[in-house]
Structures are given as structure tokens and as C-alpha cells.
Amino acid sequence: MIVLTDFRRHFSNAFFPRLSEWMMAGHLLLLGYILTTNTMLMQTGKESHRFLLMIADQNGWAIMLLLLGLVRFIILIINGAYRRSPHLRALTAVLSCFVWFQVAVSFYSIMGWAFAAYAIASITDLMNIMRCMRDARIVDDAHRHGASTGGQS
């Protein structure tokens, strides 16, 4: 029973403060999966996908989204075990924000639901970037303080 209580406490401390990062990683994976399984989704000629298809074809987008989502999940899992993990979280949030922005711009021409969803995804990852950089600063300051005192806290 103590093990379950301890796991729940650690899980809550690690998961819920970064909930939006986990959700955006899941969003990347889900969208990559959808692009992999629905091969006709980004047909050439659709106005809403024209901008995205200038960057990469549907398979390229699927691979990029799946890889970025997977890397983001791995970094979130190891977060705290590696000193630079907040920096890596910030990097993946920047890359994700870039993706969401590209998708939002692509859907801007039709001004539909997708535009609103991906504009909000862009804003969410902008906030995640700020949080990650704050965490990185805290870790860097703690490391600098620990290093300047000879490793003693």
C-alpha cells in the first residue's frame, strides 16, 4: 500500500504540472498516426493543405509528427533524471510550436475549426516553452550554486 501511495504522489508531482506538454506530445503522435492511416487526407488540390504540401508530402509530415511526438514523450519520461531535460523539453516545445503554427497558417485560408484548434495548440506550446525555460533556469541556478559551493547544498 505504501508503494502505491508513493507512486501516486510521484506520478502526480511529475505528470500534472506538465500536463499540457504530455497532451501536446500525444497530439503529435495522434496526428502522425492519422496521417499514416488515412493516406488520402492531404490530397493535392485541397486548399487547406496546399501550404503544408509545399513543405513536405503527407508521408513526410506523418514521419515528422510521429518522431517529434515520440522524442517528446521520451524526454518527458526522463525529465529530472538528466540535468538538461528542461532544455530538451523547451527544444521539443519550440519544434512543436513551429509545427502547430505551420498547420494553423495552412488552415487559415478556410477559417474553419482546424485553424482555431491549431492556433490554440501554438499558444499552448508557447506557454510550454516559457515553463520549460523557467525550469531550465531553476536547474541551471541550482547546478551553478552546487558547483560554486564544492557540490554541497
Short mmCIF file of N, CA and C in Angstrom, two decimals, residues 143-153:
data_model
loop_
_atom_site.label_atom_id
_atom_site.label_comp_id
_atom_site.label_asym_id
_atom_site.label_seq_id
_atom_site.Cartn_x
_atom_site.Cartn_y
_atom_site.Cartn_z
N HIS A 143 22.40 24.05 -10.17
CA HIS A 143 23.67 23.41 -10.54
C HIS A 143 24.84 24.37 -10.31
N ARG A 144 24.66 25.61 -10.72
CA ARG A 144 25.71 26.63 -10.54
C ARG A 144 25.98 26.84 -9.06
N HIS A 145 24.92 26.90 -8.27
CA HIS A 145 25.09 27.10 -6.81
C HIS A 145 25.78 25.90 -6.19
N GLY A 146 25.39 24.70 -6.62
CA GLY A 146 26.02 23.48 -6.10
C GLY A 146 27.47 23.38 -6.50
N ALA A 147 27.77 23.80 -7.75
CA ALA A 147 29.14 23.74 -8.24
C ALA A 147 30.03 24.78 -7.56
N SER A 148 29.46 25.95 -7.24
CA SER A 148 30.26 27.01 -6.64
C SER A 148 30.55 26.74 -5.16
N THR A 149 29.77 25.86 -4.51
CA THR A 149 29.99 25.56 -3.10
C THR A 149 30.70 24.23 -2.94
N GLY A 150 31.28 23.75 -4.03
CA GLY A 150 32.01 22.49 -3.96
C GLY A 150 31.11 21.27 -3.93
N GLY A 151 29.88 21.44 -4.46
CA GLY A 151 28.96 20.31 -4.52
C GLY A 151 28.10 20.15 -3.29
N GLN A 152 28.27 21.04 -2.30
CA GLN A 152 27.46 20.96 -1.10
C GLN A 152 26.28 21.90 -1.20
N SER A 153 25.13 21.46 -0.74
CA SER A 153 23.94 22.32 -0.78
C SER A 153 23.69 22.94 0.56
#
